[in-house]
Amino acid sequence: MIYSKEVEEMCPVAQGVAHGCAPIPEEAKWVKAKEVKDISGFTHGIGWCAPQQGACKLSLNVKEGIIQEALVETIGCSGMTHSAAMAAEILPGRTVMEALNTDLVCDAINTAMRELFLQIVYGRSQSAFSEDGLPVGAGLEDLGKGLRSQVGTMYGTLAKGPRYLEMAEGYVTGIALDADDQIIGYQFVSLGKMTDFIKKGDDPNTAWEKAKGQYGRVADAVKIIDPRKE
């Protein structure tokens, strides 16, 4: 240890206060985190890239400092999906400190890792008060059946009004309008369900019909328009 001349010439004064770090909630325990291995929890981080044209939701399940599970969801940038594929290979097995200092290829994923790190080391995790935390595999629960990210895509112009393109239920095929041309519902097809039906042997047309659904007062619509063409 190297000390400056000014410090060397100082006389020692005892440190009276030494109560340690504040405990954080981790998996139904209060933990004084001093080392990386003291960190456990399941949580999410949201990141964005430098030009802010894409975003990432990163979910990690950490046990005793080691990342056991990683879910990387991206939107808005085609290149980011390839970066996410690399991040899914890179993250499991690393400590949260290693992951924070590892280039995850994409700015948005790196930013998500930073935001997630801040949450988890301050005890603000989804599993903070869950005894023994969440099991490895809990990240897939965010995706639901079919293991597809829930995506919402809406578009609107002053001249032509709003268009629903994608809802959590699926790909929007029709928007139901009333007599005042206001939206009162929508029709959709769940592409995840459709794919599963085809995998089980249904022909595409049958699978399409079985995967259809609707929301709202579609039956009361004066007309139904295709949001991508009309």
Short mmCIF file of C-alpha atoms in Angstrom, two decimals:
data_model
loop_
_atom_site.label_atom_id
_atom_site.label_comp_id
_atom_site.label_asym_id
_atom_site.label_seq_id
_atom_site.Cartn_x
_atom_site.Cartn_y
_atom_site.Cartn_z
CA MET A 1 0.00 0.00 0.00
CA ILE A 2 1.42 3.39 -0.94
CA TYR A 3 0.54 6.44 1.18
CA SER A 4 1.13 10.07 0.34
CA LYS A 5 3.47 12.10 2.57
CA GLU A 6 0.46 13.99 3.96
CA VAL A 7 -1.21 10.78 5.10
CA GLU A 8 2.00 9.34 6.54
CA GLU A 9 2.40 12.42 8.74
CA MET A 10 -1.12 12.11 10.17
CA CYS A 11 -1.63 10.65 13.64
CA PRO A 12 -4.02 7.67 13.89
CA VAL A 13 -7.58 8.24 15.10
CA ALA A 14 -9.81 5.26 15.96
CA GLN A 15 -12.91 4.57 13.86
CA GLY A 16 -15.73 4.31 16.37
CA VAL A 17 -18.61 3.56 14.00
CA ALA A 18 -18.57 0.09 12.41
CA HIS A 19 -22.13 -1.18 12.12
CA GLY A 20 -21.55 -2.84 8.75
CA CYS A 21 -23.54 -2.57 5.57
CA ALA A 22 -27.32 -2.36 5.52
CA PRO A 23 -29.03 -5.74 5.02
CA ILE A 24 -31.00 -6.34 1.83
CA PRO A 25 -33.97 -8.71 1.32
CA GLU A 26 -32.95 -11.85 -0.55
CA GLU A 27 -35.16 -14.89 -0.95
CA ALA A 28 -36.95 -14.35 2.41
CA LYS A 29 -33.71 -13.56 4.26
CA TRP A 30 -31.97 -10.35 5.31
CA VAL A 31 -28.43 -10.47 3.92
CA LYS A 32 -25.46 -8.18 4.49
CA ALA A 33 -23.91 -8.46 1.05
CA LYS A 34 -20.13 -8.05 1.17
CA GLU A 35 -19.07 -10.38 -1.65
CA VAL A 36 -20.49 -11.40 -5.00
CA LYS A 37 -21.47 -14.83 -3.62
CA ASP A 38 -23.79 -13.06 -1.15
CA ILE A 39 -26.11 -12.02 -3.99
CA SER A 40 -29.15 -14.13 -4.88
CA GLY A 41 -32.41 -13.22 -6.58
CA PHE A 42 -34.55 -13.19 -9.70
CA THR A 43 -35.20 -9.86 -11.37
CA HIS A 44 -35.44 -7.92 -14.62
CA GLY A 45 -33.58 -5.05 -16.26
CA ILE A 46 -34.62 -2.83 -19.16
CA GLY A 47 -31.97 -1.37 -21.47
CA TRP A 48 -31.75 0.80 -24.56
CA CYS A 49 -29.09 1.42 -27.18
CA ALA A 50 -27.21 4.65 -27.88
CA PRO A 51 -29.44 5.89 -30.74
CA GLN A 52 -32.43 4.56 -28.72
CA GLN A 53 -33.82 2.65 -31.66
CA GLY A 54 -34.01 -0.66 -29.79
CA ALA A 55 -34.71 -1.98 -26.30
CA CYS A 56 -33.98 -5.12 -24.28
CA LYS A 57 -35.66 -6.80 -21.32
CA LEU A 58 -33.17 -9.00 -19.51
CA SER A 59 -34.27 -11.46 -16.80
CA LEU A 60 -31.69 -13.25 -14.63
CA ASN A 61 -32.01 -15.87 -11.92
CA VAL A 62 -28.95 -15.57 -9.66
CA LYS A 63 -28.02 -18.08 -6.96
CA GLU A 64 -25.09 -17.24 -4.64
CA GLY A 65 -23.68 -14.80 -7.16
CA ILE A 66 -23.81 -17.18 -10.14
CA ILE A 67 -26.26 -16.62 -13.01
CA GLN A 68 -28.24 -19.84 -13.40
CA GLU A 69 -30.83 -18.63 -15.93
CA ALA A 70 -31.05 -15.84 -18.49
CA LEU A 71 -33.99 -14.65 -20.61
CA VAL A 72 -33.16 -12.02 -23.23
CA GLU A 73 -36.06 -10.30 -25.03
CA THR A 74 -35.43 -7.60 -27.63
CA ILE A 75 -37.46 -5.26 -29.80
CA GLY A 76 -36.87 -2.61 -32.43
CA CYS A 77 -33.53 -3.69 -33.89
CA SER A 78 -32.95 -6.72 -36.11
CA GLY A 79 -29.25 -6.95 -35.21
CA MET A 80 -30.10 -7.05 -31.52
CA THR A 81 -31.70 -10.49 -31.89
CA HIS A 82 -28.34 -11.92 -32.92
CA SER A 83 -26.65 -10.17 -30.01
CA ALA A 84 -29.28 -11.65 -27.71
CA ALA A 85 -28.44 -15.12 -29.01
CA MET A 86 -24.82 -14.56 -27.99
CA ALA A 87 -25.82 -13.09 -24.60
CA ALA A 88 -27.93 -16.18 -23.82
CA GLU A 89 -24.77 -18.26 -24.29
CA ILE A 90 -22.49 -15.88 -22.42
CA LEU A 91 -24.48 -15.15 -19.24
CA PRO A 92 -25.25 -18.50 -17.53
CA GLY A 93 -22.37 -19.56 -15.30
CA ARG A 94 -20.93 -16.09 -14.81
CA THR A 95 -21.07 -14.09 -11.63
CA VAL A 96 -23.18 -10.93 -11.71
CA MET A 97 -19.92 -8.95 -11.49
CA GLU A 98 -18.44 -10.77 -14.47
CA ALA A 99 -21.64 -10.23 -16.45
CA LEU A 100 -21.63 -6.53 -15.63
CA ASN A 101 -18.11 -6.23 -17.01
CA THR A 102 -18.60 -8.50 -20.03
CA ASP A 103 -19.36 -7.08 -23.46
CA LEU A 104 -22.81 -8.45 -24.26
CA VAL A 105 -22.36 -7.18 -27.84
CA CYS A 106 -25.37 -4.82 -27.90
CA ASP A 107 -25.66 -1.49 -26.05
CA ALA A 108 -29.25 -2.22 -25.07
CA ILE A 109 -28.34 -5.59 -23.51
CA ASN A 110 -25.36 -4.07 -21.71
CA THR A 111 -27.59 -1.30 -20.34
CA ALA A 112 -30.19 -3.85 -19.24
CA MET A 113 -27.43 -5.73 -17.37
CA ARG A 114 -26.40 -2.51 -15.63
CA GLU A 115 -29.95 -1.68 -14.56
CA LEU A 116 -30.58 -5.24 -13.39
CA PHE A 117 -27.32 -5.26 -11.41
CA LEU A 118 -28.34 -2.10 -9.56
CA GLN A 119 -31.68 -3.63 -8.61
CA ILE A 120 -30.35 -6.96 -7.47
CA VAL A 121 -27.51 -5.62 -5.30
CA TYR A 122 -29.96 -3.27 -3.55
CA GLY A 123 -32.37 -6.15 -2.86
CA ARG A 124 -35.07 -4.96 -5.24
CA SER A 125 -35.67 -8.33 -6.85
CA GLN A 126 -38.89 -10.10 -7.77
CA SER A 127 -37.93 -12.95 -5.42
CA ALA A 128 -36.86 -10.77 -2.46
CA PHE A 129 -39.51 -12.21 -0.15
CA SER A 130 -39.91 -15.68 -1.71
CA GLU A 131 -38.44 -18.41 0.49
CA ASP A 132 -35.51 -20.05 -1.34
CA GLY A 133 -36.21 -17.74 -4.29
CA LEU A 134 -37.69 -18.79 -7.61
CA PRO A 135 -36.73 -22.09 -9.29
CA VAL A 136 -34.50 -22.12 -12.35
CA GLY A 137 -37.01 -21.99 -15.19
CA ALA A 138 -39.08 -19.20 -13.65
CA GLY A 139 -37.97 -16.89 -16.47
CA LEU A 140 -40.06 -18.87 -18.93
CA GLU A 141 -43.21 -18.02 -16.97
CA ASP A 142 -42.97 -14.49 -18.36
CA LEU A 143 -43.52 -15.96 -21.82
CA GLY A 144 -46.56 -18.09 -21.06
CA LYS A 145 -47.75 -21.01 -23.18
CA GLY A 146 -45.95 -21.32 -26.48
CA LEU A 147 -42.89 -19.53 -25.06
CA ARG A 148 -43.35 -16.33 -27.06
CA SER A 149 -42.58 -12.83 -25.83
CA GLN A 150 -45.63 -10.65 -25.21
CA VAL A 151 -45.35 -7.83 -27.70
CA GLY A 152 -47.60 -4.85 -28.29
CA THR A 153 -47.32 -2.91 -31.56
CA MET A 154 -49.58 0.09 -32.17
CA TYR A 155 -49.41 2.76 -34.82
CA GLY A 156 -51.29 6.00 -35.33
CA THR A 157 -51.37 9.12 -37.50
CA LEU A 158 -53.26 12.37 -37.10
CA ALA A 159 -54.69 11.97 -40.59
CA LYS A 160 -55.89 8.36 -40.33
CA GLY A 161 -56.04 7.53 -36.61
CA PRO A 162 -54.85 4.46 -34.67
CA ARG A 163 -54.01 0.96 -35.88
CA TYR A 164 -53.61 -2.06 -33.59
CA LEU A 165 -51.01 -4.38 -35.14
CA GLU A 166 -49.96 -6.80 -32.40
CA MET A 167 -51.48 -7.49 -29.00
CA ALA A 168 -50.42 -9.84 -26.20
CA GLU A 169 -53.00 -12.30 -27.59
CA GLY A 170 -51.36 -12.28 -31.02
CA TYR A 171 -51.22 -10.84 -34.52
CA VAL A 172 -54.16 -8.47 -35.11
CA THR A 173 -56.05 -9.37 -38.29
CA GLY A 174 -58.99 -6.99 -37.98
CA ILE A 175 -60.08 -3.86 -36.08
CA ALA A 176 -63.79 -3.58 -35.26
CA LEU A 177 -65.30 -0.10 -35.75
CA ASP A 178 -68.64 1.34 -34.69
CA ALA A 179 -70.82 3.82 -36.59
CA ASP A 180 -68.52 6.67 -35.52
CA ASP A 181 -65.44 4.80 -36.80
CA GLN A 182 -64.18 4.31 -33.25
CA ILE A 183 -62.44 1.07 -32.26
CA ILE A 184 -64.65 -1.24 -30.19
CA GLY A 185 -62.67 -4.48 -30.50
CA TYR A 186 -60.25 -6.49 -32.56
CA GLN A 187 -59.70 -9.90 -34.09
CA PHE A 188 -56.41 -11.74 -33.81
CA VAL A 189 -54.62 -14.99 -34.50
CA SER A 190 -52.16 -16.47 -32.01
CA LEU A 191 -49.16 -17.33 -34.14
CA GLY A 192 -47.68 -19.42 -31.34
CA LYS A 193 -50.79 -21.58 -31.08
CA MET A 194 -51.02 -21.80 -34.86
CA THR A 195 -47.45 -23.06 -35.08
CA ASP A 196 -48.12 -25.64 -32.37
CA PHE A 197 -51.21 -26.88 -34.22
CA ILE A 198 -49.18 -27.28 -37.43
CA LYS A 199 -46.43 -29.12 -35.52
CA LYS A 200 -49.09 -31.54 -34.27
CA GLY A 201 -50.24 -32.31 -37.83
CA ASP A 202 -52.92 -29.76 -38.70
CA ASP A 203 -52.80 -28.20 -42.16
CA PRO A 204 -52.07 -24.42 -42.15
CA ASN A 205 -55.65 -23.36 -42.93
CA THR A 206 -57.09 -25.50 -40.13
CA ALA A 207 -54.41 -24.27 -37.72
CA TRP A 208 -55.19 -20.65 -38.70
CA GLU A 209 -58.88 -21.08 -37.92
CA LYS A 210 -58.22 -22.85 -34.60
CA ALA A 211 -55.80 -20.12 -33.48
CA LYS A 212 -58.23 -17.24 -34.14
CA GLY A 213 -59.79 -15.15 -31.40
CA GLN A 214 -61.39 -11.78 -30.71
CA TYR A 215 -61.67 -9.19 -27.99
CA GLY A 216 -64.24 -6.49 -27.30
CA ARG A 217 -67.59 -5.81 -29.00
CA VAL A 218 -66.63 -7.31 -32.35
CA ALA A 219 -70.18 -8.61 -32.88
CA ASP A 220 -71.50 -5.02 -32.71
CA ALA A 221 -69.08 -3.69 -35.33
CA VAL A 222 -70.41 -1.74 -38.31
CA LYS A 223 -67.28 -2.76 -40.18
CA ILE A 224 -64.02 -4.57 -39.62
CA ILE A 225 -60.86 -3.30 -41.30
CA ASP A 226 -57.44 -4.86 -41.92
CA PRO A 227 -55.07 -2.59 -39.92
CA ARG A 228 -52.20 -3.23 -42.33
CA LYS A 229 -54.04 -2.40 -45.54
CA GLU A 230 -57.07 -0.21 -44.85
#
